[in-house]
CSV table of C-alpha atoms in Angstrom, one decimal:
chain,number,residue,atom,x,y,z
M,4,LYS,CA,-5.4,12.1,16.9
M,5,LYS,CA,-5.5,14.0,14.0
M,6,LYS,CA,-8.1,11.2,13.1
M,7,LYS,CA,-10.1,11.4,15.9
M,8,MET,CA,-9.8,15.3,14.9
M,9,ASP,CA,-11.1,14.6,11.9
M,10,LYS,CA,-13.5,12.5,12.1
M,11,GLN,CA,-15.1,14.5,15.3
M,12,LYS,CA,-14.7,17.1,12.5
M,13,LYS,CA,-17.3,15.1,9.8
M,14,LYS,CA,-19.5,14.3,12.4
M,15,SER,CA,-19.9,18.2,13.7
M,16,SER,CA,-20.4,19.1,9.1
M,17,GLY,CA,-22.7,16.3,9.3
M,18,LYS,CA,-25.1,16.9,11.7
M,19,ASN,CA,-24.8,21.3,10.7
M,20,GLU,CA,-25.6,20.4,7.4
M,21,GLN,CA,-29.1,18.1,8.8
M,22,SER,CA,-30.5,20.6,10.3
M,23,THR,CA,-29.8,23.1,7.5
M,24,LYS,CA,-31.8,20.4,5.8
M,25,VAL,CA,-33.9,20.9,8.6
M,26,ILE,CA,-34.5,24.2,8.7
M,27,LYS,CA,-35.0,24.8,5.1
M,28,GLU,CA,-37.5,21.9,4.7
M,29,LYS,CA,-40.2,23.2,7.8
M,30,GLY,CA,-39.7,27.2,5.9
M,31,GLY,CA,-37.1,28.0,8.7
M,32,HIS,CA,-36.2,31.4,9.4
M,33,ASN,CA,-34.7,32.4,6.8
M,34,GLN,CA,-37.2,30.2,3.9
M,35,LYS,CA,-40.6,31.2,2.9
M,36,PRO,CA,-42.5,29.3,2.1
M,37,GLU,CA,-43.7,28.9,-2.1
M,38,GLN,CA,-47.0,30.4,-3.1
M,39,PRO,CA,-49.0,27.9,-5.1
M,40,THR,CA,-49.4,27.1,-8.1
M,41,PHE,CA,-52.1,25.6,-10.2
M,42,TYR,CA,-52.0,23.0,-12.3
M,43,THR,CA,-49.5,23.9,-15.4
M,44,PRO,CA,-50.7,21.9,-18.9
M,45,LYS,CA,-47.0,19.6,-20.4
M,46,THR,CA,-48.6,19.8,-23.8
M,47,GLU,CA,-48.4,22.9,-26.4
M,48,LYS,CA,-51.8,22.3,-26.9
M,49,GLY,CA,-53.2,22.1,-23.2
M,50,LYS,CA,-51.3,25.2,-22.6
M,51,GLN,CA,-53.5,27.0,-25.7
M,52,GLN,CA,-56.8,26.0,-24.3
M,53,LEU,CA,-55.9,26.8,-20.7
M,54,LEU,CA,-55.7,30.6,-21.6
M,55,ILE,CA,-58.4,30.5,-23.6
M,56,ALA,CA,-60.2,28.9,-20.9
M,57,ARG,CA,-58.4,31.7,-18.6
M,58,VAL,CA,-59.8,34.1,-21.3
M,59,ILE,CA,-63.3,33.3,-21.7
M,60,THR,CA,-64.1,33.5,-18.0
M,61,PHE,CA,-63.0,36.8,-17.0
M,62,LEU,CA,-64.9,37.6,-20.3
M,63,VAL,CA,-67.7,36.3,-19.2
M,64,LEU,CA,-67.1,37.7,-15.5
M,65,PHE,CA,-66.5,41.3,-17.0
M,66,PHE,CA,-69.9,40.6,-19.2
M,67,ILE,CA,-72.0,39.8,-16.3
M,68,TRP,CA,-70.9,42.3,-13.8
M,69,PHE,CA,-71.3,45.2,-16.8
M,70,ARG,CA,-75.1,44.0,-17.6
M,71,ASN,CA,-75.1,44.0,-13.2
M,72,THR,CA,-73.8,46.6,-11.8
M,73,ASP,CA,-75.1,50.4,-12.6
M,74,ASN,CA,-73.0,53.8,-13.2
M,75,VAL,CA,-72.5,53.6,-9.2
M,76,LYS,CA,-71.4,50.7,-8.4
M,77,ARG,CA,-69.2,50.9,-11.3
M,78,GLY,CA,-67.8,53.9,-10.2
M,79,CYS,CA,-67.4,52.4,-6.6
M,80,GLY,CA,-65.5,49.9,-7.9
M,81,VAL,CA,-63.1,51.9,-10.2
M,82,LEU,CA,-63.4,54.0,-6.9
M,83,ILE,CA,-62.1,51.7,-3.9
M,84,ALA,CA,-60.5,49.7,-6.1
M,85,SER,CA,-58.5,53.2,-6.8
M,86,ALA,CA,-58.0,54.2,-3.4
M,87,PHE,CA,-57.1,50.2,-1.7
M,88,SER,CA,-54.5,51.1,-4.5
M,89,ILE,CA,-52.6,53.9,-2.3
M,90,ILE,CA,-53.1,52.1,1.0
M,91,GLU,CA,-51.5,48.6,0.5
M,92,THR,CA,-48.9,51.0,-1.4
M,93,THR,CA,-48.4,53.1,2.4
M,94,TRP,CA,-49.0,49.7,4.7
M,95,THR,CA,-46.0,47.9,2.6
M,96,THR,CA,-43.7,51.4,2.8
M,97,ILE,CA,-44.2,51.5,6.5
M,98,THR,CA,-44.0,47.5,7.6
M,99,ILE,CA,-42.2,44.6,6.9
M,100,THR,CA,-42.8,40.8,6.6
M,101,ARG,CA,-40.5,38.6,8.4
M,102,PRO,CA,-40.0,35.2,6.9
M,103,ASP,CA,-42.0,33.6,9.6
M,104,GLY,CA,-44.8,35.6,8.5
M,105,SER,CA,-45.6,38.4,11.6
M,106,VAL,CA,-45.7,41.8,11.1
M,107,GLN,CA,-42.9,44.6,11.8
M,108,PHE,CA,-44.2,48.4,11.1
M,109,VAL,CA,-41.3,50.0,10.3
M,110,GLY,CA,-42.3,53.5,9.4
M,111,PHE,CA,-41.5,55.5,6.4
M,112,ARG,CA,-38.1,54.7,5.1
M,113,SER,CA,-36.7,55.3,1.9
M,114,ASP,CA,-35.2,51.6,0.9
M,115,ASN,CA,-38.7,49.9,1.8
M,116,ILE,CA,-41.0,51.9,-1.2
M,117,GLY,CA,-44.2,49.7,-0.7
M,118,HIS,CA,-46.2,48.7,-3.8
M,119,SER,CA,-49.3,47.7,-5.4
M,120,SER,CA,-50.5,45.9,-8.7
M,121,PHE,CA,-52.6,45.7,-11.5
M,122,ALA,CA,-54.0,42.7,-10.4
M,123,GLN,CA,-55.2,43.4,-7.2
M,124,TRP,CA,-57.0,46.6,-8.7
M,125,TRP,CA,-58.7,44.3,-11.4
M,126,VAL,CA,-60.6,42.2,-8.7
M,127,ASN,CA,-60.9,44.7,-6.2
M,128,LEU,CA,-63.1,46.1,-9.2
M,129,LEU,CA,-64.9,43.0,-9.7
M,130,TRP,CA,-65.5,42.8,-6.2
M,131,THR,CA,-66.7,45.9,-5.0
M,132,PRO,CA,-70.2,46.5,-5.5
M,133,MET,CA,-71.0,42.9,-3.3
M,134,PHE,CA,-67.5,43.5,-0.5
M,135,ILE,CA,-69.0,47.5,-0.1
M,136,ILE,CA,-72.6,47.5,-1.5
M,137,ALA,CA,-74.5,44.7,-1.7
M,138,TYR,CA,-72.8,43.6,2.3
M,139,ARG,CA,-74.9,46.9,3.3
M,140,GLU,CA,-78.3,46.1,1.5
M,141,LEU,CA,-77.5,42.4,2.6
M,142,ILE,CA,-77.5,43.6,6.3
M,143,SER,CA,-79.3,46.7,8.0
M,144,SER,CA,-77.5,46.6,11.2
M,145,ALA,CA,-74.9,48.9,11.3
M,146,PHE,CA,-73.0,46.6,14.4
M,147,MET,CA,-73.3,43.5,12.6
M,148,ARG,CA,-71.8,44.8,9.1
M,149,ILE,CA,-68.3,46.3,11.5
M,150,LEU,CA,-68.7,43.3,13.7
M,151,LEU,CA,-69.3,40.6,10.3
M,152,SER,CA,-66.5,43.4,8.1
M,153,PRO,CA,-63.6,40.9,8.5
M,154,LEU,CA,-65.5,38.0,7.3
M,155,ASN,CA,-66.8,40.0,4.5
M,156,ILE,CA,-62.7,40.9,3.7
M,157,TRP,CA,-61.7,37.0,4.6
M,158,LEU,CA,-64.7,36.0,1.7
M,159,VAL,CA,-63.7,38.5,-0.4
M,160,GLU,CA,-60.3,37.7,-0.2
M,161,ILE,CA,-60.5,33.6,-0.5
M,162,THR,CA,-63.1,34.8,-3.9
M,163,GLU,CA,-60.6,37.5,-5.5
M,164,GLY,CA,-57.7,34.6,-4.6
M,165,TYR,CA,-58.5,31.5,-6.0
M,166,PHE,CA,-60.1,33.6,-8.8
M,167,LEU,CA,-56.0,34.7,-9.5
M,168,ILE,CA,-54.4,31.5,-8.8
M,169,PHE,CA,-56.5,30.2,-12.2
M,170,MET,CA,-56.1,33.1,-14.2
M,171,VAL,CA,-52.4,33.4,-13.6
M,172,GLY,CA,-50.9,30.0,-12.1
M,173,LYS,CA,-51.0,31.2,-8.2
M,174,ASN,CA,-51.9,34.6,-6.2
M,175,ILE,CA,-49.5,37.3,-8.0
M,176,ALA,CA,-51.1,40.0,-5.9
M,177,TRP,CA,-50.7,39.2,-2.1
M,178,PHE,CA,-49.6,36.3,-0.5
M,179,TYR,CA,-49.8,35.3,3.3
M,180,HIS,CA,-48.0,32.9,4.8
M,181,GLY,CA,-47.4,32.0,9.0
M,182,SER,CA,-49.1,30.0,11.5
M,183,ASP,CA,-52.3,32.2,10.8
M,184,ALA,CA,-52.5,32.5,6.5
M,185,PHE,CA,-54.9,29.7,5.2
M,186,CYS,CA,-56.8,28.9,1.8
M,187,HIS,CA,-53.1,28.6,0.3
M,188,GLY,CA,-52.5,32.4,1.7
M,189,ASN,CA,-55.3,34.1,0.6
M,190,ILE,CA,-56.1,35.3,3.5
M,191,LYS,CA,-54.2,36.3,7.1
M,192,LEU,CA,-56.4,35.6,11.1
M,193,SER,CA,-54.2,38.1,12.2
M,194,TYR,CA,-55.3,40.6,10.3
M,195,GLY,CA,-59.1,41.0,11.6
M,196,PRO,CA,-58.4,43.7,13.8
M,197,LEU,CA,-57.5,45.7,10.8
M,198,TRP,CA,-60.2,44.4,8.0
M,199,LEU,CA,-62.5,45.3,12.1
M,200,GLY,CA,-61.1,48.9,11.2
M,201,LEU,CA,-62.0,49.1,8.1
M,202,GLY,CA,-65.0,48.1,8.1
M,203,ILE,CA,-65.9,50.8,10.7
M,204,VAL,CA,-64.1,53.5,8.2
M,205,ILE,CA,-66.7,51.6,5.8
M,206,ASP,CA,-69.2,52.0,7.4
M,207,LEU,CA,-68.9,55.6,8.7
M,208,LEU,CA,-67.5,56.9,5.2
M,209,TYR,CA,-70.6,55.0,3.1
M,210,ASP,CA,-72.3,58.1,1.6
M,211,TYR,CA,-69.3,60.0,1.3
M,212,ILE,CA,-67.9,56.7,-1.0
M,213,ILE,CA,-72.0,56.8,-2.3
M,214,ILE,CA,-71.7,60.3,-3.6
M,215,LEU,CA,-68.8,59.9,-5.0
M,216,SER,CA,-69.2,57.1,-7.1
M,217,GLU,CA,-71.9,59.2,-8.6
M,218,ILE,CA,-69.2,61.7,-10.0
M,219,VAL,CA,-66.7,58.3,-10.6
M,220,GLY,CA,-68.9,56.7,-12.6
M,221,GLN,CA,-70.0,59.3,-15.3
M,222,TYR,CA,-66.4,58.4,-16.3
M,223,HIS,CA,-65.4,54.6,-15.4
M,224,ILE,CA,-65.0,53.8,-18.9
M,225,PHE,CA,-62.3,55.9,-19.5
M,226,VAL,CA,-61.3,54.6,-16.0
M,227,ILE,CA,-61.1,50.7,-17.0
M,228,ALA,CA,-60.2,51.8,-20.8
M,229,GLY,CA,-57.1,53.6,-19.2
M,230,VAL,CA,-56.2,51.1,-16.5
M,231,ALA,CA,-56.1,48.1,-19.5
M,232,VAL,CA,-54.2,49.7,-21.5
M,233,ALA,CA,-51.3,50.0,-19.0
M,234,THR,CA,-52.2,47.1,-17.3
M,235,ALA,CA,-51.3,45.6,-21.2
M,236,LEU,CA,-48.3,47.9,-21.5
M,237,PHE,CA,-46.3,47.5,-18.1
M,238,ALA,CA,-48.3,44.2,-16.3
M,239,ASN,CA,-47.7,41.6,-19.4
M,240,PRO,CA,-50.9,40.2,-18.7
M,241,LEU,CA,-50.3,37.2,-21.0
M,242,LYS,CA,-47.2,36.5,-19.3
M,243,GLY,CA,-46.9,33.0,-18.1
M,244,LEU,CA,-50.0,31.9,-18.9
């Protein structure tokens, strides 16, 4: 009887171990999927070359952005990047993301303080002129602008997300997961209604955004320089490159 009991225990424990492995392999409820990581060279020379390529890419992109924008567009970039940092911090404070990728509202709690990131601020600074101003210039119909706003934001997320994956090795600003997350976690389809609402707000407040952008645009150099210093001091942007 003892031998039979021991055999049954071994079989049951073996089944439990197998089921645990299956849950981990499939990303079960207690297992979050890993973020995709960009190719990392194995040699020091390769790492140095990749670092140089990343720095040059950022400087060239920033130069193109600076040459093809005026004070209003730059001010808009600073304004929206800063505003979205507040929005993101608030959103991550009042919600939690479950292991399966679904979002749950929890309200304001002291044990769930939200966050944003310098990376999020910088990519929003660079892409806001296209995301807001160029988008409005391209589509004259307010109805179509609002209707297509989720697509507009998803395209921005894809562009910014893959840019960060190249620059840092992974998207350090955000990472969506779940059955509705695509493009290596850069977009989440269930956020469509939220992006539609954001599109409505932006369209209604566009004239005020431009007025504020004209004011902020007069001081955008100081703001960008200040954020650059803060990024260098607190975010260590070269870490892991």
